[in-house]
Structures are given as structure tokens and as C-alpha cells.
Amino acid sequence: LDLLDRQGKYSNGFCHWPQPAWRRPDGTWVPSVANFTSLATPGQVGSGHTGLVTLLHEGGHAAHFANIDQPSPFFSQERAPMSVAYAENQSIFLEYLHEDAAWLGRFARNAAGRVIPWEVIEKHIRATHPYSVTSLRAMLAVPYFEKRLYELPEAELSVETLLRMAAEVERDIQGGAAARPLLSVPHILADEASCYYHGYVLAEMSVHQTRAHFLSVYGTIVDNPNVGRDLTQRYWRPGNGTPFLDLVKGLTGKSLAADAWVKALGEDLEHKLTSEKAEYEKGVAAGARVKLEDADLGMRVLIKDGDDVVCDSNDAGLGALCSKFSAWVGAKSRP
């Protein structure tokens, strides 16, 4: 893991696998090797939040590909029938934990070990939930712009036309000029990521449907072993041997639909605050099911800063790695 920003570092989180996971014909397990990045800057206000979201997102990709258990490394490749929606379903599912009051109540602690106050979570929900539909509109704007772009006759292609189309899509979908201009979205500018962004929309649909399923069946998601088991067996283990829509239906029992997402967007603010506070209080009371010093992920973790190794779980375990990394970040944040 390379989690802090620095001069010259690629300015976007990503995850890749020098070694894919697979099982040989004799039953021997070949574990994956995953590298991923985040972009936190110690001492910069708000950077910790950005770094955490990226860590969870890329960690979701890593967990997915580490648990593919098929008789060939070709099942551990981002090739058809694996889709953007399938891959991003896994990362966004874990990313959503940073907004889950049940997760924050269990795990969000400051340097002194004190739990995050409910008032901080409440303030965040009040500031963001009434406008959450704007994030959906921003996501939709990208594929709608790409649709218009790739349907445009080549003879009509010009800088002026692109700028005009982008402005029109922003107006029609987002209601006006976007805070992040469409033509600054890197997926539009890079040929390997063209016609990619709609996958995020489909993935968000599946994440909300998956969360709704777990809550209806188990009542909880955070620290629930049943959730980990179902994700592993239904979503992760098949790799690209099963299409995305079949995976979602296989786990949730329903075809992919936007119902759960629309319901979440339309939830009354006060109702959301009441339910999230109840989950927060349960989380604080319960604490983590597994203490950090006892945690064993069954893998080796190295945290690096470029070529420099900051800490290695092989030295003294995951708990010691986290303590050493925390101290290293703290030293970097001081003037």
C-alpha cells in the first residue's frame, strides 16, 4: 500500500495485481499480490477523509481479486465477461462504510482513542443527504456526454462542438455548470477508460440493492460474518466466470434495479438521522468484534512510500504495523 501523496506521484487512486489469485489443477492455491494507492496529505484539512475513502475503495478491489478461486488465472482478469459494473460493485460496497454510522461508531477513533462524536456525523448527514441526488446527476452526466460524443458524425467534431455539448449536458442533467467540468473527468480524456463511467452508475445501483438485501436478511452489515461469507461466495469467488447481472441476482434474489438507490435518495432527513443515530449507538456499545492486535487477515501487508518500506506486517503483526504507520504519519504532519 502506498497511501500518502508526494511530488510526482500519479494523482488518482488505483489498484493492480502483479500476481492474480487462482488454483492449480493439483489444488495448490496461488495467492494474489495486489498493490494500491491513496492520496492522503498529513496535516491537510479534509485529506484524511479523502484518503480513507480511497483506501476503502481500492481495498475493495484488492479483497475481491484476492478471493477469486478458479482453476485458471484468466478468471482473475478485468476482461469480459467481467465488467466495470462488476469490478466497481466490490469497491464501492466497501467505500460506503465511511458513511455508515454503525461502522463509524465501532472504528472511528481519534489519536487518543476517543470515538467520533455523534454530533460530527449528524452535521455531515445534514450537510450532504438533502443534496445526495446531485452526485447521481453528476455521475449520469458523464455517460450521457459520451453517448452524444460517440454518436457525433466525425465531420462535425471540433473543439467548439465539444465545449458546447459538454455545457448542454451539464445544463440538462445537472441543472447548470458543474463544479467539476465534464471535460476534466479523466475517464473521458483517456482512451482506455472511454465508455467506462456508466459502469459506476450500475455499480452504485447494485451496491444499494446489495446493502438493502443484507439489511433485510441479517439486520446488520458491519462486523457481520454472514456478509463476508456471502460476498466471498457469491460475488468474489466466481471471478469473471459469471456475468455481473447474474451475480447480483444470485446474491440478492432480484434482477438489478434502481429501487433501493431511489429509496435511499428519497429518505426523509430526520428519519435518516434517527436510524443512523440508533446504529451509531449500537456500534459504540458493541465495539469492534476483533481487536486490532488480534486481527489476522491471512496475508502479508507492506506499507511503502515510493520505494521506501515504512512498515511490514511480517515484522510484528498487523497491529504493530498500524501503530508504526500511525506514528510515521504523525511525524509527517508536524511542521
CSV table of C-alpha atoms in Angstrom, one decimal:
chain,number,residue,atom,x,y,z
A,1,LEU,CA,0.0,0.0,0.0
A,2,ASP,CA,1.3,3.4,-1.0
A,3,LEU,CA,-1.1,5.7,0.8
A,4,LEU,CA,0.3,9.3,1.0
A,5,ASP,CA,0.6,11.8,-1.7
A,6,ARG,CA,4.0,13.1,-2.8
A,7,GLN,CA,5.6,15.1,-5.6
A,8,GLY,CA,5.5,13.3,-8.9
A,9,LYS,CA,3.0,10.6,-7.7
A,10,TYR,CA,0.1,9.7,-10.0
A,11,SER,CA,-2.8,11.8,-8.8
A,12,ASN,CA,-5.5,9.2,-8.7
A,13,GLY,CA,-6.1,6.1,-6.6
A,14,PHE,CA,-5.7,2.7,-8.4
A,15,CYS,CA,-5.2,-1.0,-7.7
A,16,HIS,CA,-3.4,-3.6,-9.8
A,17,TRP,CA,-2.3,-7.2,-9.5
A,18,PRO,CA,1.2,-8.3,-10.5
A,19,GLN,CA,0.0,-11.8,-9.4
A,20,PRO,CA,-3.6,-12.9,-9.9
A,21,ALA,CA,-5.1,-15.4,-7.5
A,22,TRP,CA,-6.0,-18.9,-8.9
A,23,ARG,CA,-6.0,-22.6,-8.0
A,24,ARG,CA,-3.7,-25.0,-9.9
A,25,PRO,CA,-5.1,-28.4,-11.2
A,26,ASP,CA,-3.4,-30.2,-8.2
A,27,GLY,CA,-5.4,-28.0,-5.8
A,28,THR,CA,-2.5,-25.8,-4.9
A,29,TRP,CA,-3.6,-22.2,-4.1
A,30,VAL,CA,-1.7,-19.3,-5.7
A,31,PRO,CA,-2.4,-16.2,-3.7
A,32,SER,CA,-2.7,-12.8,-5.3
A,33,VAL,CA,-0.3,-9.9,-5.0
A,34,ALA,CA,-2.1,-6.6,-5.0
A,35,ASN,CA,-0.7,-3.0,-5.0
A,36,PHE,CA,-2.8,0.0,-4.4
A,37,THR,CA,-2.5,3.7,-3.7
A,38,SER,CA,-4.3,6.5,-1.9
A,39,LEU,CA,-3.6,10.2,-1.8
A,40,ALA,CA,-3.6,11.5,1.8
A,41,THR,CA,-1.5,14.5,2.8
A,42,PRO,CA,-0.8,14.7,6.5
A,43,GLY,CA,-1.7,18.0,8.1
A,44,GLN,CA,-4.1,19.0,5.3
A,45,VAL,CA,-7.7,19.5,6.4
A,46,GLY,CA,-10.0,17.1,4.8
A,47,SER,CA,-7.2,15.0,3.3
A,48,GLY,CA,-7.8,12.2,5.8
A,49,HIS,CA,-11.4,11.8,4.6
A,50,THR,CA,-10.3,11.6,1.0
A,51,GLY,CA,-7.5,9.2,1.9
A,52,LEU,CA,-9.9,6.9,3.8
A,53,VAL,CA,-12.5,6.8,1.0
A,54,THR,CA,-9.8,5.9,-1.5
A,55,LEU,CA,-8.3,3.3,0.9
A,56,LEU,CA,-11.7,1.6,1.3
A,57,HIS,CA,-12.4,1.8,-2.4
A,58,GLU,CA,-9.1,0.3,-3.6
A,59,GLY,CA,-9.1,-2.1,-0.7
A,60,GLY,CA,-12.4,-3.4,-2.0
A,61,HIS,CA,-10.8,-4.2,-5.4
A,62,ALA,CA,-7.9,-5.9,-3.6
A,63,ALA,CA,-10.3,-8.0,-1.4
A,64,HIS,CA,-12.3,-9.0,-4.5
A,65,PHE,CA,-9.4,-10.2,-6.6
A,66,ALA,CA,-7.6,-11.8,-3.6
A,67,ASN,CA,-10.7,-14.1,-3.1
A,68,ILE,CA,-11.2,-15.3,-6.7
A,69,ASP,CA,-10.9,-19.0,-6.5
A,70,GLN,CA,-11.0,-20.6,-10.0
A,71,PRO,CA,-8.8,-23.1,-12.0
A,72,SER,CA,-7.0,-20.5,-14.1
A,73,PRO,CA,-5.5,-17.0,-13.7
A,74,PHE,CA,-7.7,-15.9,-16.6
A,75,PHE,CA,-10.6,-15.7,-14.2
A,76,SER,CA,-8.7,-13.0,-12.3
A,77,GLN,CA,-8.5,-10.6,-15.2
A,78,GLU,CA,-10.6,-7.5,-15.9
A,79,ARG,CA,-11.8,-8.9,-19.2
A,80,ALA,CA,-15.2,-10.0,-20.4
A,81,PRO,CA,-17.5,-11.2,-19.0
A,82,MET,CA,-16.2,-9.1,-16.1
A,83,SER,CA,-17.5,-5.6,-16.5
A,84,VAL,CA,-16.8,-2.2,-15.0
A,85,ALA,CA,-20.0,-2.5,-13.0
A,86,TYR,CA,-18.9,-5.9,-11.6
A,87,ALA,CA,-15.5,-4.6,-10.6
A,88,GLU,CA,-16.7,-1.4,-9.1
A,89,ASN,CA,-19.6,-3.0,-7.2
A,90,GLN,CA,-17.0,-4.6,-4.9
A,91,SER,CA,-15.0,-1.4,-4.3
A,92,ILE,CA,-18.0,0.9,-3.8
A,93,PHE,CA,-19.6,-1.5,-1.4
A,94,LEU,CA,-16.6,-1.2,0.9
A,95,GLU,CA,-16.3,2.5,0.2
A,96,TYR,CA,-19.8,3.1,1.6
A,97,LEU,CA,-18.6,2.1,5.1
A,98,HIS,CA,-17.2,5.6,5.6
A,99,GLU,CA,-20.7,6.9,5.7
A,100,ASP,CA,-22.2,4.1,7.7
A,101,ALA,CA,-22.8,5.3,11.3
A,102,ALA,CA,-22.6,1.7,12.5
A,103,TRP,CA,-19.1,1.4,11.2
A,104,LEU,CA,-18.0,4.8,12.4
A,105,GLY,CA,-19.3,4.0,15.9
A,106,ARG,CA,-17.2,0.9,16.1
A,107,PHE,CA,-14.0,2.0,14.4
A,108,ALA,CA,-13.7,5.8,14.0
A,109,ARG,CA,-11.3,6.9,16.8
A,110,ASN,CA,-9.0,9.9,17.2
A,111,ALA,CA,-5.4,9.7,18.2
A,112,ALA,CA,-6.4,9.5,21.9
A,113,GLY,CA,-8.7,6.6,21.2
A,114,ARG,CA,-12.0,8.5,21.7
A,115,VAL,CA,-14.9,7.6,19.4
A,116,ILE,CA,-16.1,10.1,16.8
A,117,PRO,CA,-18.9,12.2,18.4
A,118,TRP,CA,-22.4,11.7,17.1
A,119,GLU,CA,-22.7,15.5,16.5
A,120,VAL,CA,-20.0,15.3,13.8
A,121,ILE,CA,-21.8,12.5,12.0
A,122,GLU,CA,-25.1,14.4,12.3
A,123,LYS,CA,-23.6,17.6,10.9
A,124,HIS,CA,-22.2,15.6,7.9
A,125,ILE,CA,-25.6,14.0,7.2
A,126,ARG,CA,-27.5,17.3,7.4
A,127,ALA,CA,-25.0,18.9,5.1
A,128,THR,CA,-24.9,16.2,2.5
A,129,HIS,CA,-28.1,14.0,2.4
A,130,PRO,CA,-30.5,16.6,1.1
A,131,TYR,CA,-28.2,17.1,-1.9
A,132,SER,CA,-27.1,13.5,-2.5
A,133,VAL,CA,-29.1,13.3,-5.7
A,134,THR,CA,-26.6,15.8,-7.2
A,135,SER,CA,-23.9,13.2,-7.0
A,136,LEU,CA,-26.1,10.8,-9.0
A,137,ARG,CA,-26.7,13.5,-11.6
A,138,ALA,CA,-23.0,14.2,-11.8
A,139,MET,CA,-22.4,10.5,-12.5
A,140,LEU,CA,-25.1,10.3,-15.1
A,141,ALA,CA,-23.8,13.4,-16.9
A,142,VAL,CA,-20.6,11.6,-18.0
A,143,PRO,CA,-22.1,8.7,-19.9
A,144,TYR,CA,-24.8,11.0,-21.4
A,145,PHE,CA,-22.0,13.2,-22.7
A,146,GLU,CA,-20.1,10.2,-24.0
A,147,LYS,CA,-23.2,9.0,-25.8
A,148,ARG,CA,-23.5,12.3,-27.6
A,149,LEU,CA,-19.8,12.4,-28.3
A,150,TYR,CA,-19.5,9.0,-29.9
A,151,GLU,CA,-22.8,9.4,-31.9
A,152,LEU,CA,-21.5,12.7,-33.3
A,153,PRO,CA,-20.5,12.5,-37.1
A,154,GLU,CA,-16.8,12.9,-37.4
A,155,ALA,CA,-17.2,15.8,-39.8
A,156,GLU,CA,-18.9,17.8,-37.1
A,157,LEU,CA,-16.2,17.1,-34.5
A,158,SER,CA,-14.4,20.3,-33.3
A,159,VAL,CA,-13.3,21.9,-30.0
A,160,GLU,CA,-16.2,24.3,-30.1
A,161,THR,CA,-18.7,21.5,-30.6
A,162,LEU,CA,-17.2,19.5,-27.7
A,163,LEU,CA,-17.4,22.5,-25.4
A,164,ARG,CA,-21.0,23.3,-26.4
A,165,MET,CA,-22.1,19.7,-25.9
A,166,ALA,CA,-20.5,19.5,-22.5
A,167,ALA,CA,-22.2,22.7,-21.4
A,168,GLU,CA,-25.6,21.4,-22.7
A,169,VAL,CA,-25.3,18.1,-20.9
A,170,GLU,CA,-24.3,19.8,-17.7
A,171,ARG,CA,-27.3,22.1,-18.0
A,172,ASP,CA,-29.8,19.3,-18.9
A,173,ILE,CA,-28.6,16.7,-16.3
A,174,GLN,CA,-27.1,18.8,-13.5
A,175,GLY,CA,-29.1,22.0,-13.9
A,176,GLY,CA,-26.2,24.2,-14.7
A,177,ALA,CA,-22.4,24.4,-14.9
A,178,ALA,CA,-20.8,21.6,-12.9
A,179,ALA,CA,-18.4,22.0,-10.0
A,180,ARG,CA,-16.2,19.5,-11.8
A,181,PRO,CA,-16.4,20.4,-15.5
A,182,LEU,CA,-17.3,17.4,-17.7
A,183,LEU,CA,-14.2,17.8,-19.8
A,184,SER,CA,-12.0,17.5,-16.8
A,185,VAL,CA,-13.2,13.9,-16.0
A,186,PRO,CA,-10.1,11.7,-16.6
A,187,HIS,CA,-12.2,8.8,-18.0
A,188,ILE,CA,-13.3,10.9,-20.9
A,189,LEU,CA,-9.8,12.0,-21.7
A,190,ALA,CA,-8.1,8.6,-21.5
A,191,ASP,CA,-8.8,6.2,-24.4
A,192,GLU,CA,-8.5,3.1,-22.1
A,193,ALA,CA,-11.3,4.4,-19.9
A,194,SER,CA,-13.7,5.6,-22.6
A,195,CYS,CA,-17.3,4.3,-22.4
A,196,TYR,CA,-16.4,3.3,-18.8
A,197,TYR,CA,-18.2,5.6,-16.5
A,198,HIS,CA,-21.7,4.2,-16.8
A,199,GLY,CA,-20.3,1.2,-15.0
A,200,TYR,CA,-20.1,3.3,-11.9
A,201,VAL,CA,-23.8,4.1,-12.1
A,202,LEU,CA,-24.7,0.4,-12.5
A,203,ALA,CA,-22.3,-0.5,-9.6
A,204,GLU,CA,-24.0,2.1,-7.3
A,205,MET,CA,-27.3,0.6,-8.2
A,206,SER,CA,-26.0,-2.9,-7.2
A,207,VAL,CA,-24.4,-1.6,-4.0
A,208,HIS,CA,-27.6,-0.1,-2.8
A,209,GLN,CA,-29.5,-3.3,-3.8
A,210,THR,CA,-26.9,-5.5,-2.0
A,211,ARG,CA,-27.0,-3.4,1.2
A,212,ALA,CA,-30.8,-3.4,1.2
A,213,HIS,CA,-30.7,-7.2,0.8
A,214,PHE,CA,-28.2,-7.7,3.7
A,215,LEU,CA,-30.2,-5.4,6.0
A,216,SER,CA,-33.4,-7.2,5.2
A,217,VAL,CA,-32.0,-10.6,5.7
A,218,TYR,CA,-29.4,-10.1,8.6
A,219,GLY,CA,-30.4,-6.7,10.1
A,220,THR,CA,-26.8,-5.5,10.1
A,221,ILE,CA,-23.8,-5.2,7.7
A,222,VAL,CA,-20.9,-4.0,9.8
A,223,ASP,CA,-18.9,-6.7,11.6
A,224,ASN,CA,-21.3,-9.4,10.4
A,225,PRO,CA,-19.5,-12.6,9.4
A,226,ASN,CA,-22.5,-13.6,7.2
A,227,VAL,CA,-22.0,-10.6,5.0
A,228,GLY,CA,-18.3,-11.5,4.4
A,229,ARG,CA,-19.3,-15.1,3.7
A,230,ASP,CA,-21.9,-14.1,1.2
A,231,LEU,CA,-19.7,-11.6,-0.6
A,232,THR,CA,-16.9,-14.2,-0.8
A,233,GLN,CA,-19.0,-17.0,-2.2
A,234,ARG,CA,-21.4,-15.0,-4.4
A,235,TYR,CA,-19.5,-12.0,-5.6
A,236,TRP,CA,-15.8,-12.6,-5.2
A,237,ARG,CA,-15.0,-16.3,-5.8
A,238,PRO,CA,-16.5,-16.6,-9.3
A,239,GLY,CA,-14.2,-14.0,-10.9
A,240,ASN,CA,-15.0,-13.2,-14.4
A,241,GLY,CA,-16.7,-16.6,-14.9
A,242,THR,CA,-20.1,-15.2,-14.2
A,243,PRO,CA,-21.7,-12.0,-15.7
A,244,PHE,CA,-22.5,-9.1,-13.4
A,245,LEU,CA,-26.3,-9.2,-13.7
A,246,ASP,CA,-26.3,-12.9,-12.8
A,247,LEU,CA,-24.1,-12.3,-9.7
A,248,VAL,CA,-26.4,-9.5,-8.4
A,249,LYS,CA,-29.5,-11.7,-8.9
A,250,GLY,CA,-27.8,-14.7,-7.4
A,251,LEU,CA,-26.9,-12.8,-4.2
A,252,THR,CA,-30.0,-10.6,-3.8
A,253,GLY,CA,-32.6,-12.8,-5.4
A,254,LYS,CA,-33.7,-9.9,-7.6
A,255,SER,CA,-32.7,-8.5,-11.0
A,256,LEU,CA,-30.7,-5.3,-10.9
A,257,ALA,CA,-32.9,-2.3,-10.3
A,258,ALA,CA,-32.6,1.3,-9.1
A,259,ASP,CA,-35.4,0.9,-6.4
A,260,ALA,CA,-33.0,0.7,-3.4
A,261,TRP,CA,-31.0,3.7,-4.6
A,262,VAL,CA,-34.0,5.8,-5.2
A,263,LYS,CA,-35.4,4.9,-1.8
A,264,ALA,CA,-32.1,5.9,-0.2
A,265,LEU,CA,-32.1,9.2,-2.0
A,266,GLY,CA,-35.7,9.9,-1.0
A,267,GLU,CA,-35.3,9.0,2.7
A,268,ASP,CA,-36.6,11.8,5.0
A,269,LEU,CA,-33.7,13.6,6.6
A,270,GLU,CA,-35.0,13.3,10.2
A,271,HIS,CA,-35.8,9.7,9.7
A,272,LYS,CA,-32.3,9.0,8.4
A,273,LEU,CA,-30.8,10.8,11.4
A,274,THR,CA,-32.9,8.8,13.8
A,275,SER,CA,-32.0,5.4,12.3
A,276,GLU,CA,-28.3,6.3,11.9
A,277,LYS,CA,-28.0,7.5,15.5
A,278,ALA,CA,-29.5,4.2,16.7
A,279,GLU,CA,-27.0,2.3,14.6
A,280,TYR,CA,-24.2,4.6,15.9
A,281,GLU,CA,-25.1,3.9,19.5
A,282,LYS,CA,-25.2,0.2,18.9
A,283,GLY,CA,-21.8,0.4,17.3
A,284,VAL,CA,-20.2,2.4,20.1
A,285,ALA,CA,-21.7,-0.1,22.7
A,286,ALA,CA,-20.5,-3.2,20.8
A,287,GLY,CA,-17.1,-2.0,19.7
A,288,ALA,CA,-15.0,-4.0,17.2
A,289,ARG,CA,-15.7,-7.7,17.1
A,290,VAL,CA,-12.0,-8.4,16.6
A,291,LYS,CA,-9.4,-6.3,18.4
A,292,LEU,CA,-6.7,-4.9,16.1
A,293,GLU,CA,-3.9,-6.7,18.0
A,294,ASP,CA,-5.7,-10.0,17.4
A,295,ALA,CA,-6.5,-9.4,13.7
A,296,ASP,CA,-5.2,-11.8,11.2
A,297,LEU,CA,-6.1,-11.2,7.5
A,298,GLY,CA,-4.1,-14.2,6.4
A,299,MET,CA,-1.8,-12.1,4.3
A,300,ARG,CA,1.4,-10.0,4.4
A,301,VAL,CA,0.9,-6.2,4.3
A,302,LEU,CA,3.6,-3.8,3.4
A,303,ILE,CA,3.1,0.0,3.5
A,304,LYS,CA,5.5,1.9,1.3
A,305,ASP,CA,6.3,5.5,0.4
A,306,GLY,CA,7.5,5.1,-3.1
A,307,ASP,CA,10.4,2.7,-2.9
A,308,ASP,CA,10.8,3.1,0.8
A,309,VAL,CA,9.2,0.4,3.1
A,310,VAL,CA,7.5,2.2,6.0
A,311,CYS,CA,6.3,-1.0,7.8
A,312,ASP,CA,5.8,-4.7,7.2
A,313,SER,CA,3.2,-6.9,9.0
A,314,ASN,CA,5.8,-9.8,8.9
A,315,ASP,CA,7.8,-7.9,11.5
A,316,ALA,CA,5.3,-8.0,14.4
A,317,GLY,CA,1.8,-8.4,13.0
A,318,LEU,CA,-1.0,-6.2,11.7
A,319,GLY,CA,-1.5,-4.3,15.0
A,320,ALA,CA,2.2,-3.3,15.2
A,321,LEU,CA,2.1,-2.3,11.5
A,322,CYS,CA,-0.8,0.1,12.1
A,323,SER,CA,0.9,1.6,15.2
A,324,LYS,CA,4.1,2.2,13.3
A,325,PHE,CA,2.3,3.7,10.3
A,326,SER,CA,0.2,6.0,12.6
A,327,ALA,CA,3.4,7.2,14.3
A,328,TRP,CA,5.0,7.8,10.9
A,329,VAL,CA,2.0,9.8,9.6
A,330,GLY,CA,2.0,11.8,12.8
A,331,ALA,CA,5.6,12.7,12.4
A,332,LYS,CA,5.0,13.8,8.8
A,333,SER,CA,2.1,16.0,9.9
A,334,ARG,CA,4.1,18.0,12.3
A,335,PRO,CA,5.9,21.2,10.9
